[in-house]
Coordinates of N, CA and C in Angstrom, one line a residue:
X286 N -23.6 -23.7 -35.8 CA -23.0 -24.4 -34.7 C -24.1 -24.7 -33.7
X287 N -23.9 -25.8 -33.1 CA -24.9 -26.2 -32.0 C -24.5 -25.6 -30.7
X288 N -25.4 -25.4 -29.8 CA -25.2 -24.7 -28.5 C -24.1 -25.5 -27.7
X289 N -24.0 -26.8 -27.9 CA -23.1 -27.5 -27.1 C -21.6 -27.2 -27.4
X290 N -21.3 -26.7 -28.6 CA -20.0 -26.3 -28.9 C -19.7 -24.8 -28.6
X291 N -20.7 -24.0 -28.6 CA -20.5 -22.6 -28.4 C -21.6 -22.1 -27.4
X292 N -21.5 -22.5 -26.2 CA -22.6 -22.1 -25.2 C -22.5 -20.6 -24.9
X293 N -23.4 -19.8 -25.3 CA -23.4 -18.4 -25.1 C -23.4 -18.0 -23.6
X294 N -24.0 -18.8 -22.8 CA -24.1 -18.5 -21.3 C -22.8 -18.6 -20.6
X295 N -21.8 -19.2 -21.2 CA -20.5 -19.3 -20.6 C -19.5 -18.2 -21.0
X296 N -19.9 -17.4 -22.0 CA -19.0 -16.3 -22.4 C -19.1 -15.2 -21.4
X297 N -18.0 -14.8 -20.9 CA -17.9 -13.7 -19.9 C -16.7 -12.8 -20.2
X298 N -16.8 -11.6 -19.7 CA -15.7 -10.7 -19.8 C -14.6 -11.0 -18.8
X299 N -13.4 -10.8 -19.2 CA -12.3 -11.1 -18.2 C -12.3 -10.2 -17.0
X300 N -11.9 -10.8 -15.9 CA -11.9 -10.1 -14.6 C -10.6 -9.3 -14.5
X301 N -10.8 -8.1 -14.1 CA -9.6 -7.2 -13.9 C -9.3 -7.2 -12.4
X302 N -8.1 -7.6 -12.0 CA -7.7 -7.7 -10.6 C -6.7 -6.7 -10.3
X303 N -6.9 -5.9 -9.3 CA -5.9 -4.9 -8.8 C -5.0 -5.6 -7.8
X304 N -3.8 -5.9 -8.2 CA -2.9 -6.7 -7.3 C -2.0 -5.8 -6.4
X305 N -2.3 -4.4 -6.5 CA -1.5 -3.5 -5.6 C -1.8 -3.8 -4.2
X306 N -0.9 -3.5 -3.3 CA -1.1 -3.6 -1.9 C -1.8 -2.4 -1.3
X307 N -2.9 -2.6 -0.5 CA -3.6 -1.5 0.0 C -2.8 -0.8 1.2
X308 N -2.9 0.5 1.2 CA -2.3 1.3 2.3 C -3.4 1.9 3.1
X309 N -3.4 1.7 4.4 CA -4.4 2.2 5.3 C -3.8 3.2 6.2
X310 N -4.5 4.2 6.6 CA -4.0 5.2 7.7 C -4.6 4.7 9.0
X311 N -3.8 4.6 10.0 CA -4.3 4.1 11.3 C -3.2 4.4 12.4
X312 N -3.5 4.1 13.6 CA -2.6 4.2 14.7 C -1.7 2.9 14.7
X313 N -0.5 3.0 15.3 CA 0.4 1.9 15.3 C -0.2 0.7 16.0
X314 N -1.0 0.9 17.0 CA -1.5 -0.3 17.7 C -2.6 -1.0 16.9
X315 N -3.0 -0.5 15.8 CA -4.0 -1.2 15.0 C -3.4 -2.1 14.0
X316 N -2.1 -2.0 13.8 CA -1.3 -2.8 12.8 C -1.2 -4.2 13.4
X317 N -1.5 -5.2 12.6 CA -1.3 -6.6 13.0 C 0.2 -7.0 12.7
X318 N 0.6 -8.1 13.3 CA 2.0 -8.5 13.2 C 2.4 -8.8 11.8
X319 N 1.4 -9.2 10.9 CA 1.7 -9.5 9.5 C 1.6 -8.3 8.6
X320 N 1.3 -7.2 9.1 CA 1.2 -6.0 8.3 C 2.5 -5.3 8.1
X321 N 2.7 -4.7 7.0 CA 3.9 -3.8 6.8 C 3.5 -2.4 7.4
X322 N 4.4 -1.8 8.1 CA 4.1 -0.5 8.8 C 5.0 0.6 8.3
X323 N 4.4 1.7 7.9 CA 5.1 2.9 7.4 C 4.9 4.0 8.5
X324 N 5.9 4.5 9.1 CA 5.8 5.4 10.2 C 6.4 6.8 9.8
X325 N 5.7 7.8 10.1 CA 6.3 9.2 9.9 C 7.2 9.5 11.1
X326 N 8.4 10.0 10.8 CA 9.3 10.4 11.9 C 10.6 9.7 11.6
X327 N 11.5 9.8 12.7 CA 12.8 9.2 12.6 C 12.8 7.9 13.4
X328 N 13.6 6.9 13.0 CA 13.7 5.7 13.7 C 14.5 4.7 12.9
X329 N 14.8 3.6 13.5 CA 15.6 2.6 12.8 C 14.7 1.7 12.0
X330 N 15.0 1.6 10.7 CA 14.2 0.8 9.8 C 14.5 -0.7 10.1
X331 N 13.5 -1.5 10.2 CA 13.7 -3.0 10.3 C 12.7 -3.6 9.2
X332 N 13.0 -4.8 8.8 CA 12.1 -5.4 7.8 C 10.7 -5.4 8.3
X333 N 9.8 -4.9 7.4 CA 8.4 -4.8 7.8 C 8.0 -3.5 8.4
X334 N 8.9 -2.7 8.8 CA 8.6 -1.4 9.4 C 9.7 -0.4 8.9
X335 N 9.2 0.7 8.4 CA 10.1 1.7 7.9 C 9.6 3.1 8.2
X336 N 10.5 4.0 8.3 CA 10.2 5.4 8.6 C 10.4 6.3 7.5
X337 N 9.8 7.5 7.5 CA 10.0 8.5 6.5 C 9.9 9.9 7.1
X338 N 10.6 10.8 6.6 CA 10.5 12.2 7.0 C 9.8 13.0 6.0
X339 N 9.0 13.9 6.5 CA 8.3 14.9 5.6 C 9.3 16.0 5.3
X340 N 9.5 16.3 4.1 CA 10.4 17.3 3.6 C 9.7 18.2 2.7
X341 N 10.0 19.5 2.8 CA 9.5 20.5 1.8 C 10.5 20.6 0.7
X342 N 10.1 20.4 -0.5 CA 11.1 20.4 -1.5 C 10.5 20.8 -2.8
X343 N 11.2 20.6 -3.9 CA 10.7 20.9 -5.2 C 9.8 19.8 -5.7
X344 N 9.2 20.0 -6.8 CA 8.3 19.0 -7.4 C 9.0 17.7 -7.8
X345 N 8.3 16.6 -7.9 CA 8.9 15.4 -8.4 C 9.5 15.6 -9.7
X346 N 10.7 15.1 -9.9 CA 11.4 15.2 -11.2 C 12.2 16.4 -11.4
X347 N 12.3 17.3 -10.3 CA 13.1 18.5 -10.4 C 14.6 18.1 -10.6
X348 N 15.3 18.8 -11.5 CA 16.6 18.4 -11.9 C 17.6 18.5 -10.7
X349 N 17.3 19.4 -9.7 CA 18.3 19.5 -8.6 C 17.9 18.7 -7.4
X350 N 16.8 17.9 -7.4 CA 16.4 17.1 -6.2 C 16.2 15.7 -6.6
X351 N 16.3 14.8 -5.6 CA 15.9 13.4 -5.9 C 14.4 13.4 -6.2
X352 N 14.0 12.6 -7.2 CA 12.7 12.7 -7.7 C 11.7 12.0 -6.8
X353 N 12.1 11.4 -5.7 CA 11.2 10.7 -4.8 C 11.1 11.3 -3.4
X354 N 9.9 11.3 -2.8 CA 9.9 11.8 -1.5 C 10.2 10.7 -0.5
X355 N 10.3 11.0 0.8 CA 10.6 10.0 1.8 C 9.6 8.9 1.9
X356 N 8.4 9.2 1.8 CA 7.3 8.1 1.9 C 7.5 7.1 0.7
X357 N 7.8 7.6 -0.5 CA 7.9 6.7 -1.6 C 9.2 5.8 -1.5
X358 N 10.2 6.4 -0.9 CA 11.5 5.6 -0.7 C 11.2 4.6 0.4
X359 N 10.5 4.9 1.4 CA 10.2 4.0 2.5 C 9.3 2.9 2.1
X360 N 8.3 3.2 1.2 CA 7.4 2.2 0.7 C 8.3 1.2 -0.2
X361 N 9.2 1.7 -0.9 CA 10.1 0.9 -1.7 C 10.9 -0.1 -0.9
X362 N 11.5 0.5 0.2 CA 12.3 -0.4 1.1 C 11.4 -1.5 1.8
X363 N 10.2 -1.1 2.1 CA 9.2 -2.1 2.7 C 9.0 -3.3 1.7
X364 N 8.7 -2.9 0.4 CA 8.5 -3.9 -0.6 C 9.7 -4.7 -0.9
X365 N 10.9 -4.1 -0.9 CA 12.1 -4.8 -1.2 C 12.4 -5.9 -0.1
X366 N 12.2 -5.5 1.2 CA 12.4 -6.4 2.3 C 11.4 -7.6 2.2
X367 N 10.2 -7.3 1.8 CA 9.2 -8.3 1.7 C 9.6 -9.3 0.5
X368 N 10.0 -8.7 -0.6 CA 10.4 -9.5 -1.7 C 11.6 -10.4 -1.4
X369 N 12.5 -9.9 -0.6 CA 13.7 -10.7 -0.3 C 13.5 -11.7 0.9
X370 N 12.3 -11.6 1.5 CA 12.1 -12.5 2.6 C 12.7 -12.1 3.9
X371 N 13.1 -10.9 4.0 CA 13.7 -10.3 5.2 C 12.7 -9.8 6.2
X372 N 11.5 -9.8 5.8 CA 10.4 -9.3 6.7 C 9.2 -10.1 6.5
X373 N 8.1 -9.7 7.1 CA 6.8 -10.4 6.9 C 6.3 -10.3 5.5
X374 N 5.6 -11.3 5.0 CA 5.0 -11.2 3.7 C 3.6 -10.5 3.9
X375 N 3.6 -9.2 4.1 CA 2.4 -8.5 4.3 C 1.5 -8.4 3.1
X376 N 0.2 -8.3 3.4 CA -0.7 -8.1 2.3 C -1.4 -6.7 2.3
X377 N -1.0 -5.9 3.3 CA -1.4 -4.5 3.4 C -0.4 -3.8 4.2
X378 N -0.4 -2.4 4.0 CA 0.5 -1.6 4.8 C -0.3 -0.6 5.6
X379 N 0.1 -0.4 6.8 CA -0.5 0.6 7.7 C 0.4 1.8 7.8
X380 N -0.1 2.9 7.4 CA 0.7 4.2 7.4 C 0.3 4.9 8.7
X381 N 1.3 5.1 9.6 CA 1.1 5.7 10.9 C 1.7 7.1 10.7
X382 N 0.8 8.1 10.6 CA 1.3 9.5 10.4 C 1.0 10.3 11.6
X383 N 1.8 11.4 11.9 CA 1.6 12.2 13.0 C 1.1 13.6 12.6
X384 N 1.0 13.9 11.3 CA 0.5 15.2 10.9 C -0.2 15.1 9.5
X385 N -0.9 16.1 9.2 CA -1.5 16.2 7.9 C -0.5 16.2 6.8
X386 N 0.7 16.8 7.0 CA 1.8 16.8 6.1 C 2.3 15.4 5.8
X387 N 2.3 14.6 6.9 CA 2.7 13.2 6.7 C 1.7 12.4 5.9
X388 N 0.4 12.6 6.1 CA -0.6 12.0 5.3 C -0.5 12.4 3.9
X389 N -0.3 13.7 3.6 CA -0.2 14.2 2.3 C 1.1 13.6 1.6
X390 N 2.2 13.4 2.3 CA 3.4 12.8 1.7 C 3.1 11.4 1.3
X391 N 2.4 10.6 2.0 CA 2.0 9.2 1.6 C 1.1 9.2 0.4
X392 N 0.1 10.1 0.5 CA -0.8 10.2 -0.7 C -0.1 10.6 -1.9
X393 N 0.8 11.6 -1.8 CA 1.5 12.1 -2.9 C 2.4 11.0 -3.5
X394 N 3.1 10.2 -2.6 CA 4.0 9.2 -3.1 C 3.2 8.1 -3.9
X395 N 2.0 7.7 -3.4 CA 1.2 6.7 -4.1 C 0.6 7.3 -5.4
X396 N 0.3 8.6 -5.4 CA -0.2 9.2 -6.6 C 0.9 9.4 -7.7
X397 N 2.1 9.8 -7.3 CA 3.1 10.3 -8.3 C 4.3 9.5 -8.4
X398 N 4.7 8.7 -7.4 CA 5.9 7.9 -7.5 C 5.7 6.7 -8.4
X399 N 6.5 6.5 -9.4 CA 6.3 5.4 -10.3 C 6.2 4.0 -9.7
X400 N 7.1 3.7 -8.8 CA 7.1 2.4 -8.1 C 6.0 2.3 -7.1
X401 N 5.8 3.3 -6.3 CA 4.7 3.3 -5.3 C 3.4 3.2 -5.9
X402 N 3.1 3.9 -7.0 CA 1.8 3.8 -7.6 C 1.6 2.5 -8.4
X403 N 2.6 1.8 -8.8 CA 2.5 0.5 -9.4 C 2.3 -0.6 -8.4
X404 N 2.7 -0.4 -7.2 CA 2.7 -1.5 -6.2 C 1.7 -1.3 -5.0
X405 N 1.3 0.0 -4.8 CA 0.4 0.3 -3.7 C -0.8 1.1 -4.1
X406 N -1.9 0.9 -3.4 CA -3.1 1.7 -3.7 C -3.6 2.2 -2.3
X407 N -4.1 3.4 -2.3 CA -4.6 4.1 -1.1 C -5.9 3.4 -0.8
X408 N -6.1 3.0 0.4 CA -7.3 2.2 0.8 C -8.2 2.9 1.8
X409 N -7.7 4.0 2.4 CA -8.5 4.7 3.4 C -8.1 4.4 4.8
X410 N -9.1 4.3 5.7 CA -8.8 4.0 7.1 C -8.7 2.6 7.4
X411 N -8.1 2.2 8.5 CA -7.8 0.8 8.8 C -9.1 0.0 9.0
X412 N -10.1 0.6 9.5 CA -11.3 -0.1 9.8 C -11.9 -0.8 8.6
X413 N -11.5 -0.4 7.4 CA -12.0 -1.0 6.2 C -11.5 -2.5 6.1
X414 N -10.3 -2.7 6.5 CA -9.7 -4.1 6.4 C -9.8 -4.9 7.6
X415 N -10.5 -4.4 8.7 CA -10.5 -5.2 9.9 C -11.9 -5.8 10.1
X416 N -11.9 -6.9 10.9 CA -13.2 -7.6 11.2 C -13.9 -6.8 12.3
X417 N -15.1 -7.1 12.6 CA -15.9 -6.4 13.6 C -15.2 -6.5 15.0
X418 N -14.7 -7.7 15.3 CA -14.0 -7.9 16.6 C -12.7 -7.1 16.6
X419 N -11.9 -7.0 15.5 CA -10.7 -6.2 15.5 C -11.0 -4.7 15.7
X420 N -12.1 -4.3 15.1 CA -12.5 -2.8 15.2 C -13.0 -2.5 16.6
X421 N -13.4 -3.5 17.4 CA -13.9 -3.2 18.7 C -15.3 -2.8 18.7
X422 N -16.0 -3.2 17.6 CA -17.5 -2.8 17.5 C -18.4 -3.8 18.1

């Protein structure tokens, strides 16, 4: 075969894209209007903002408990509101936690909850996704 029909320089491996939504840990004032916000504590859930409570319980999948923690359920509600067009079409989620237990609940949900792990990825601190001006640097 001649090179014009099978050019080897154009052969490439397929790109793998991670389409999960990044979740950043930050303060509430660092969230932009177009971000989804996950807040530790009690409050009224509105599209684009949802609350979760940290609970001590049995492991995921325990026969006597609901298999999902509060953070996983709240992430699901955020995604559902986004999909239904009832909230902002966010491209990232800002998790505002008040305690280490809250941070662990979000991490645990993203690691073990089937829906949360399929749709969200832990991205670290908020400064990763912000421009230099937004960071105040």
